PDB file of C-alpha atoms in Angstrom:
ATOM      1  CA  LYS A   1      -0.110   0.086  -0.124  1.00  0.00           C
ATOM      2  CA  GLN A   2       1.551   3.367  -0.890  1.00  0.00           C
ATOM      3  CA  GLU A   3       2.229   5.845   1.748  1.00  0.00           C
ATOM      4  CA  VAL A   4       3.273   9.104   1.184  1.00  0.00           C
ATOM      5  CA  THR A   5       4.695  11.510   4.106  1.00  0.00           C
ATOM      6  CA  GLN A   6       5.201  15.243   3.946  1.00  0.00           C
ATOM      7  CA  ILE A   7       7.761  16.966   6.203  1.00  0.00           C
ATOM      8  CA  PRO A   8       7.343  19.287   8.018  1.00  0.00           C
ATOM      9  CA  ALA A   9       3.752  19.668   9.111  1.00  0.00           C
ATOM     10  CA  ALA A  10       3.947  23.043   9.254  1.00  0.00           C
ATOM     11  CA  LEU A  11       6.493  25.878   8.637  1.00  0.00           C
ATOM     12  CA  SER A  12       6.642  29.507   9.178  1.00  0.00           C
ATOM     13  CA  VAL A  13       9.272  31.725   7.680  1.00  0.00           C
ATOM     14  CA  PRO A  14      10.138  35.468   7.034  1.00  0.00           C
ATOM     15  CA  GLU A  15       9.338  36.843   3.518  1.00  0.00           C
ATOM     16  CA  GLY A  16      12.243  36.890   1.171  1.00  0.00           C
ATOM     17  CA  GLU A  17      13.543  33.390   2.186  1.00  0.00           C
ATOM     18  CA  ASN A  18      14.320  30.060   0.202  1.00  0.00           C
ATOM     19  CA  LEU A  19      12.630  27.183   1.465  1.00  0.00           C
ATOM     20  CA  VAL A  20      12.238  23.394   0.714  1.00  0.00           C
ATOM     21  CA  LEU A  21       9.250  21.075   1.424  1.00  0.00           C
ATOM     22  CA  ASN A  22       9.829  17.385   1.486  1.00  0.00           C
ATOM     23  CA  CYS A  23       7.612  14.084   0.478  1.00  0.00           C
ATOM     24  CA  SER A  24       8.340  10.836   0.488  1.00  0.00           C
ATOM     25  CA  PHE A  25       6.593   7.789  -0.651  1.00  0.00           C
ATOM     26  CA  THR A  26       6.748   4.094   0.066  1.00  0.00           C
ATOM     27  CA  ASP A  27       6.345   2.452  -3.372  1.00  0.00           C
ATOM     28  CA  SER A  28       8.560   3.727  -6.372  1.00  0.00           C
ATOM     29  CA  ALA A  29       6.305   2.364  -9.212  1.00  0.00           C
ATOM     30  CA  ILE A  30       4.629   5.629  -9.566  1.00  0.00           C
ATOM     31  CA  TYR A  31       3.567   7.198 -13.116  1.00  0.00           C
ATOM     32  CA  ASN A  32       3.884  10.794 -12.002  1.00  0.00           C
ATOM     33  CA  LEU A  33       4.050  13.274  -8.788  1.00  0.00           C
ATOM     34  CA  GLN A  34       2.069  16.395  -8.563  1.00  0.00           C
ATOM     35  CA  TRP A  35       2.607  19.279  -6.317  1.00  0.00           C
ATOM     36  CA  PHE A  36      -0.845  21.099  -5.363  1.00  0.00           C
ATOM     37  CA  ARG A  37      -1.402  24.140  -3.423  1.00  0.00           C
ATOM     38  CA  GLN A  38      -4.643  24.425  -1.234  1.00  0.00           C
ATOM     39  CA  ASP A  39      -5.848  27.937   0.173  1.00  0.00           C
ATOM     40  CA  PRO A  40      -8.245  27.707   3.386  1.00  0.00           C
ATOM     41  CA  GLY A  41     -11.631  26.888   1.931  1.00  0.00           C
ATOM     42  CA  LYS A  42     -10.599  26.277  -1.348  1.00  0.00           C
ATOM     43  CA  GLY A  43      -9.771  23.407  -3.756  1.00  0.00           C
ATOM     44  CA  LEU A  44      -6.835  22.101  -4.821  1.00  0.00           C
ATOM     45  CA  THR A  45      -4.458  24.168  -7.396  1.00  0.00           C
ATOM     46  CA  SER A  46      -1.742  22.117  -9.282  1.00  0.00           C
ATOM     47  CA  LEU A  47       1.293  23.484  -9.219  1.00  0.00           C
ATOM     48  CA  LEU A  48       3.950  20.950 -10.780  1.00  0.00           C
ATOM     49  CA  LEU A  49       3.520  17.613 -12.646  1.00  0.00           C
ATOM     50  CA  ILE A  50       6.945  15.468 -12.735  1.00  0.00           C
ATOM     51  CA  GLN A  51       6.474  12.177 -14.932  1.00  0.00           C
ATOM     52  CA  SER A  52       8.202   9.249 -13.696  1.00  0.00           C
ATOM     53  CA  SER A  53      10.742   9.591 -16.302  1.00  0.00           C
ATOM     54  CA  GLN A  54      11.414  13.013 -15.243  1.00  0.00           C
ATOM     55  CA  ARG A  55      13.929  14.402 -12.876  1.00  0.00           C
ATOM     56  CA  GLU A  56      12.526  18.098 -12.169  1.00  0.00           C
ATOM     57  CA  GLN A  57      10.155  20.858 -13.048  1.00  0.00           C
ATOM     58  CA  THR A  58      10.037  24.765 -12.708  1.00  0.00           C
ATOM     59  CA  SER A  59       7.678  27.100 -12.961  1.00  0.00           C
ATOM     60  CA  GLY A  60       8.557  30.558 -11.971  1.00  0.00           C
ATOM     61  CA  ARG A  61       9.700  30.640  -8.424  1.00  0.00           C
ATOM     62  CA  LEU A  62       8.789  26.883  -7.894  1.00  0.00           C
ATOM     63  CA  ASN A  63      11.043  24.085  -8.579  1.00  0.00           C
ATOM     64  CA  ALA A  64      10.069  20.382  -8.117  1.00  0.00           C
ATOM     65  CA  SER A  65      12.488  17.479  -8.204  1.00  0.00           C
ATOM     66  CA  LEU A  66      11.901  13.801  -8.363  1.00  0.00           C
ATOM     67  CA  ASP A  67      14.254  10.812  -7.044  1.00  0.00           C
ATOM     68  CA  LYS A  68      12.172   7.623  -7.959  1.00  0.00           C
ATOM     69  CA  SER A  69      14.545   5.323  -6.759  1.00  0.00           C
ATOM     70  CA  SER A  70      14.763   6.798  -3.185  1.00  0.00           C
ATOM     71  CA  GLY A  71      10.763   7.698  -3.156  1.00  0.00           C
ATOM     72  CA  ARG A  72      11.585  11.156  -2.376  1.00  0.00           C
ATOM     73  CA  SER A  73      10.447  14.616  -4.059  1.00  0.00           C
ATOM     74  CA  THR A  74      11.187  18.203  -2.887  1.00  0.00           C
ATOM     75  CA  LEU A  75       9.311  21.296  -3.602  1.00  0.00           C
ATOM     76  CA  TYR A  76      11.713  24.352  -3.865  1.00  0.00           C
ATOM     77  CA  ILE A  77      10.137  27.844  -3.340  1.00  0.00           C
ATOM     78  CA  ALA A  78      12.644  30.921  -3.991  1.00  0.00           C
ATOM     79  CA  ALA A  79      12.140  34.333  -2.516  1.00  0.00           C
ATOM     80  CA  SER A  80       8.957  33.438  -0.595  1.00  0.00           C
ATOM     81  CA  GLN A  81       6.218  36.100  -0.291  1.00  0.00           C
ATOM     82  CA  PRO A  82       3.301  36.587   1.948  1.00  0.00           C
ATOM     83  CA  GLY A  83       0.968  35.128  -1.060  1.00  0.00           C
ATOM     84  CA  ASP A  84       2.695  31.629  -0.863  1.00  0.00           C
ATOM     85  CA  SER A  85       1.034  31.135   2.513  1.00  0.00           C
ATOM     86  CA  ALA A  86      -1.202  27.999   1.920  1.00  0.00           C
ATOM     87  CA  THR A  87      -0.835  24.301   2.450  1.00  0.00           C
ATOM     88  CA  TYR A  88       1.057  22.235   0.029  1.00  0.00           C
ATOM     89  CA  LEU A  89       0.066  18.573  -0.921  1.00  0.00           C
ATOM     90  CA  CYS A  90       2.097  16.065  -2.804  1.00  0.00           C
ATOM     91  CA  ALA A  91       0.482  13.221  -4.456  1.00  0.00           C
ATOM     92  CA  VAL A  92       1.484  10.354  -6.113  1.00  0.00           C
ATOM     93  CA  MET A  93      -0.049   8.615  -9.004  1.00  0.00           C
ATOM     94  CA  LEU A  94       0.004   4.687  -9.553  1.00  0.00           C
ATOM     95  CA  LEU A  95      -1.310   3.494 -13.097  1.00  0.00           C
ATOM     96  CA  LEU A  96      -3.892   0.862 -12.518  1.00  0.00           C
ATOM     97  CA  ILE A  97      -5.360   0.617 -16.013  1.00  0.00           C
ATOM     98  CA  LEU A  98      -3.547  -2.471 -17.221  1.00  0.00           C
ATOM     99  CA  THR A  99      -5.105  -4.296 -14.090  1.00  0.00           C
ATOM    100  CA  GLY A 100      -8.548  -2.906 -14.568  1.00  0.00           C
ATOM    101  CA  GLY A 101      -8.481   0.071 -12.236  1.00  0.00           C
ATOM    102  CA  GLY A 102      -7.738   3.854 -12.767  1.00  0.00           C
ATOM    103  CA  ASN A 103      -5.288   6.124 -12.078  1.00  0.00           C
ATOM    104  CA  LYS A 104      -5.213   6.363  -8.572  1.00  0.00           C
ATOM    105  CA  LEU A 105      -3.589   9.633  -6.619  1.00  0.00           C
ATOM    106  CA  THR A 106      -2.121   9.069  -3.231  1.00  0.00           C
ATOM    107  CA  PHE A 107      -2.025  12.142  -1.268  1.00  0.00           C
ATOM    108  CA  GLY A 108       0.183  13.038   1.757  1.00  0.00           C
ATOM    109  CA  THR A 109      -0.959  15.436   4.670  1.00  0.00           C
ATOM    110  CA  GLY A 110       0.574  18.496   3.650  1.00  0.00           C
ATOM    111  CA  THR A 111       2.816  21.110   4.552  1.00  0.00           C
ATOM    112  CA  GLN A 112       0.920  24.300   6.173  1.00  0.00           C
ATOM    113  CA  LEU A 113       3.495  27.032   5.109  1.00  0.00           C
ATOM    114  CA  LYS A 114       2.983  30.646   6.627  1.00  0.00           C
ATOM    115  CA  VAL A 115       4.885  33.510   5.333  1.00  0.00           C
ATOM    116  CA  GLU A 116       5.404  36.427   7.483  1.00  0.00           C
ATOM    117  CA  LEU A 117       6.111  39.790   6.214  1.00  0.00           C
TER     118      LEU A 117
ATOM    119  CA  GLU B   1     -12.162  27.114 -19.763  1.00  0.00           C
ATOM    120  CA  ALA B   2     -14.592  26.685 -17.135  1.00  0.00           C
ATOM    121  CA  GLY B   3     -12.999  24.481 -14.217  1.00  0.00           C
ATOM    122  CA  VAL B   4     -14.783  22.099 -12.207  1.00  0.00           C
ATOM    123  CA  ALA B   5     -18.153  23.174 -10.616  1.00  0.00           C
ATOM    124  CA  GLN B   6     -19.590  22.015  -7.337  1.00  0.00           C
ATOM    125  CA  SER B   7     -22.596  22.587  -5.344  1.00  0.00           C
ATOM    126  CA  PRO B   8     -23.460  23.296  -2.586  1.00  0.00           C
ATOM    127  CA  ARG B   9     -20.254  24.582  -1.311  1.00  0.00           C
ATOM    128  CA  TYR B  10     -21.414  24.362   2.344  1.00  0.00           C
ATOM    129  CA  LYS B  11     -23.837  21.818   4.142  1.00  0.00           C
ATOM    130  CA  ILE B  12     -24.758  21.480   7.624  1.00  0.00           C
ATOM    131  CA  ILE B  13     -27.113  18.123   8.497  1.00  0.00           C
ATOM    132  CA  GLU B  14     -27.620  16.174  11.879  1.00  0.00           C
ATOM    133  CA  LYS B  15     -26.533  12.524  12.024  1.00  0.00           C
ATOM    134  CA  ARG B  16     -28.797  10.194  10.147  1.00  0.00           C
ATOM    135  CA  GLN B  17     -29.793  12.465   7.666  1.00  0.00           C
ATOM    136  CA  SER B  18     -28.983  12.568   4.193  1.00  0.00           C
ATOM    137  CA  VAL B  19     -27.461  14.468   1.720  1.00  0.00           C
ATOM    138  CA  ALA B  20     -26.172  15.021  -1.856  1.00  0.00           C
ATOM    139  CA  PHE B  21     -23.305  16.642  -3.527  1.00  0.00           C
ATOM    140  CA  TRP B  22     -23.256  17.654  -7.365  1.00  0.00           C
ATOM    141  CA  CYS B  23     -20.294  17.798  -9.828  1.00  0.00           C
ATOM    142  CA  ASN B  24     -20.037  19.320 -13.203  1.00  0.00           C
ATOM    143  CA  PRO B  25     -16.382  18.413 -14.643  1.00  0.00           C
ATOM    144  CA  ILE B  26     -14.704  20.396 -17.211  1.00  0.00           C
ATOM    145  CA  SER B  27     -15.917  19.660 -20.669  1.00  0.00           C
ATOM    146  CA  GLY B  28     -14.798  16.928 -22.282  1.00  0.00           C
ATOM    147  CA  HIS B  29     -13.081  15.366 -19.398  1.00  0.00           C
ATOM    148  CA  ALA B  30     -13.837  11.411 -19.457  1.00  0.00           C
ATOM    149  CA  THR B  31     -12.658  10.994 -16.033  1.00  0.00           C
ATOM    150  CA  LEU B  32     -14.153  11.686 -12.923  1.00  0.00           C
ATOM    151  CA  TYR B  33     -13.243  11.314  -9.156  1.00  0.00           C
ATOM    152  CA  TRP B  34     -14.796  12.165  -5.765  1.00  0.00           C
ATOM    153  CA  TYR B  35     -12.656  12.622  -3.044  1.00  0.00           C
ATOM    154  CA  GLN B  36     -12.937  13.046   0.738  1.00  0.00           C
ATOM    155  CA  GLN B  37     -10.643  15.313   3.068  1.00  0.00           C
ATOM    156  CA  ILE B  38     -10.965  15.013   6.704  1.00  0.00           C
ATOM    157  CA  LEU B  39      -9.558  18.067   8.365  1.00  0.00           C
ATOM    158  CA  GLY B  40      -5.824  17.810   8.592  1.00  0.00           C
ATOM    159  CA  GLN B  41      -5.225  15.176   6.059  1.00  0.00           C
ATOM    160  CA  GLY B  42      -4.853  14.913   2.332  1.00  0.00           C
ATOM    161  CA  PRO B  43      -7.557  14.143   0.223  1.00  0.00           C
ATOM    162  CA  LYS B  44      -8.788  10.108  -0.105  1.00  0.00           C
ATOM    163  CA  LEU B  45     -10.138   8.762  -3.255  1.00  0.00           C
ATOM    164  CA  LEU B  46     -13.643   7.625  -2.731  1.00  0.00           C
ATOM    165  CA  ILE B  47     -14.705   6.458  -6.388  1.00  0.00           C
ATOM    166  CA  GLN B  48     -13.426   6.991  -9.943  1.00  0.00           C
ATOM    167  CA  PHE B  49     -15.565   7.185 -13.167  1.00  0.00           C
ATOM    168  CA  GLN B  50     -14.433   6.691 -16.587  1.00  0.00           C
ATOM    169  CA  ASN B  51     -17.421   7.827 -18.647  1.00  0.00           C
ATOM    170  CA  ASN B  52     -20.393   6.489 -16.699  1.00  0.00           C
ATOM    171  CA  GLY B  53     -18.483   3.212 -15.581  1.00  0.00           C
ATOM    172  CA  VAL B  54     -17.117   2.938 -12.297  1.00  0.00           C
ATOM    173  CA  VAL B  55     -13.238   1.864 -12.408  1.00  0.00           C
ATOM    174  CA  ASP B  56     -12.348   2.007  -8.689  1.00  0.00           C
ATOM    175  CA  ASP B  57     -14.520   2.476  -5.538  1.00  0.00           C
ATOM    176  CA  SER B  58     -12.409   0.185  -3.327  1.00  0.00           C
ATOM    177  CA  GLN B  59     -12.581   3.099  -0.547  1.00  0.00           C
ATOM    178  CA  LEU B  60     -16.327   3.835  -0.839  1.00  0.00           C
ATOM    179  CA  PRO B  61     -18.166   3.107   2.350  1.00  0.00           C
ATOM    180  CA  LYS B  62     -20.940   1.091   0.359  1.00  0.00           C
ATOM    181  CA  ASP B  63     -23.134   0.943   3.270  1.00  0.00           C
ATOM    182  CA  ARG B  64     -24.028   4.640   3.136  1.00  0.00           C
ATOM    183  CA  PHE B  65     -22.219   6.231   0.209  1.00  0.00           C
ATOM    184  CA  SER B  66     -23.329   6.171  -3.424  1.00  0.00           C
ATOM    185  CA  ALA B  67     -22.393   7.788  -6.671  1.00  0.00           C
ATOM    186  CA  GLU B  68     -23.367   7.944 -10.089  1.00  0.00           C
ATOM    187  CA  ARG B  69     -22.546   9.509 -13.211  1.00  0.00           C
ATOM    188  CA  LEU B  70     -25.625   8.485 -15.884  1.00  0.00           C
ATOM    189  CA  LYS B  71     -24.576  10.306 -18.910  1.00  0.00           C
ATOM    190  CA  GLY B  72     -20.998  10.395 -18.411  1.00  0.00           C
ATOM    191  CA  VAL B  73     -21.199  14.184 -17.636  1.00  0.00           C
ATOM    192  CA  ASP B  74     -22.532  15.361 -13.948  1.00  0.00           C
ATOM    193  CA  SER B  75     -22.012  13.200 -11.017  1.00  0.00           C
ATOM    194  CA  THR B  76     -23.802  13.099  -7.813  1.00  0.00           C
ATOM    195  CA  LEU B  77     -22.515  11.646  -4.371  1.00  0.00           C
ATOM    196  CA  LYS B  78     -24.937  10.484  -1.795  1.00  0.00           C
ATOM    197  CA  ILE B  79     -24.502   9.804   1.776  1.00  0.00           C
ATOM    198  CA  GLN B  80     -27.330   8.096   3.688  1.00  0.00           C
ATOM    199  CA  PRO B  81     -27.391   8.064   6.583  1.00  0.00           C
ATOM    200  CA  ALA B  82     -24.689  10.583   7.723  1.00  0.00           C
ATOM    201  CA  LYS B  83     -22.387   9.822  10.471  1.00  0.00           C
ATOM    202  CA  LEU B  84     -20.154  12.360  12.713  1.00  0.00           C
ATOM    203  CA  GLU B  85     -17.173  10.997  11.043  1.00  0.00           C
ATOM    204  CA  ASP B  86     -18.236  12.028   7.744  1.00  0.00           C
ATOM    205  CA  SER B  87     -17.763  15.360   8.275  1.00  0.00           C
ATOM    206  CA  ALA B  88     -15.089  16.663   5.555  1.00  0.00           C
ATOM    207  CA  VAL B  89     -14.844  18.667   2.291  1.00  0.00           C
ATOM    208  CA  TYR B  90     -16.011  16.489  -0.448  1.00  0.00           C
ATOM    209  CA  LEU B  91     -13.837  17.452  -3.508  1.00  0.00           C
ATOM    210  CA  CYS B  92     -14.807  16.271  -7.130  1.00  0.00           C
ATOM    211  CA  ALA B  93     -11.951  16.280  -9.755  1.00  0.00           C
ATOM    212  CA  SER B  94     -11.855  15.580 -13.438  1.00  0.00           C
ATOM    213  CA  SER B  95      -9.074  14.525 -16.148  1.00  0.00           C
ATOM    214  CA  LEU B  96      -8.538  14.540 -19.800  1.00  0.00           C
ATOM    215  CA  ALA B  97      -6.126  12.019 -21.684  1.00  0.00           C
ATOM    216  CA  GLY B  98      -3.946  13.889 -23.755  1.00  0.00           C
ATOM    217  CA  ALA B  99      -1.003  16.034 -23.640  1.00  0.00           C
ATOM    218  CA  LYS B 100      -0.867  16.187 -19.861  1.00  0.00           C
ATOM    219  CA  LEU B 101      -2.241  12.780 -19.404  1.00  0.00           C
ATOM    220  CA  TYR B 102      -4.175  12.103 -16.304  1.00  0.00           C
ATOM    221  CA  GLU B 103      -3.625  15.497 -14.745  1.00  0.00           C
ATOM    222  CA  GLN B 104      -6.517  15.944 -12.539  1.00  0.00           C
ATOM    223  CA  TYR B 105      -8.024  19.422 -11.925  1.00  0.00           C
ATOM    224  CA  PHE B 106     -10.078  19.869  -8.698  1.00  0.00           C
ATOM    225  CA  GLY B 107     -13.563  21.854  -7.914  1.00  0.00           C
ATOM    226  CA  PRO B 108     -13.312  24.168  -4.755  1.00  0.00           C
ATOM    227  CA  GLY B 109     -14.952  21.301  -2.684  1.00  0.00           C
ATOM    228  CA  THR B 110     -18.456  21.091  -0.614  1.00  0.00           C
ATOM    229  CA  ARG B 111     -17.717  21.371   3.122  1.00  0.00           C
ATOM    230  CA  LEU B 112     -19.874  19.011   5.128  1.00  0.00           C
ATOM    231  CA  THR B 113     -20.631  19.398   8.730  1.00  0.00           C
ATOM    232  CA  VAL B 114     -22.247  16.473  10.896  1.00  0.00           C
ATOM    233  CA  THR B 115     -23.921  17.536  13.963  1.00  0.00           C
TER     234      THR B 115
END
């Protein structure tokens, strides 16, 4: 059974700091890994998607890396801003189509980030 | 492009009552998902539809939860009867096979409180 762990559970940093969020997963047979952002009372917004054959993806101030063999991913946020305050979730996808299943996303419990002025 | 729509946004009911949630996926998305997110946890997949067929409902508590997607577009999720532990945000997502294969797009969710 796939388990996804995110560390730390909560993080508070001053504005402008660079930071790293960590995600680890137990089953390396993943199809892809996604990082999401969730604002209070809102749904999930996809930030970055890394296919299993890729090592990293970048979007603006965000960079996500994937090391499938060790079961780890990191989300790097450069020059953090108060608007980055949110909960960040990572999720791994297993492709079950060959066995008659769907494409299953398993989520971590998230890292709650607060960027202070 | 319109996103995934869900209604209602909030619902408060008493235990043992029934409740239904509605989801309209992004136009053309064949795959639809319902997730349950309990406070402080990540979302957990309840059921996945491919068009109007179920491909995974292994984590759906079938004694009280049901879901349907009759015409392969909109979907409803029902809880009957509700328990206190069903208090959660219910998220709907959809995905389209293509360039961003299997990337899931989420709606705003329905926050259910069972008292």
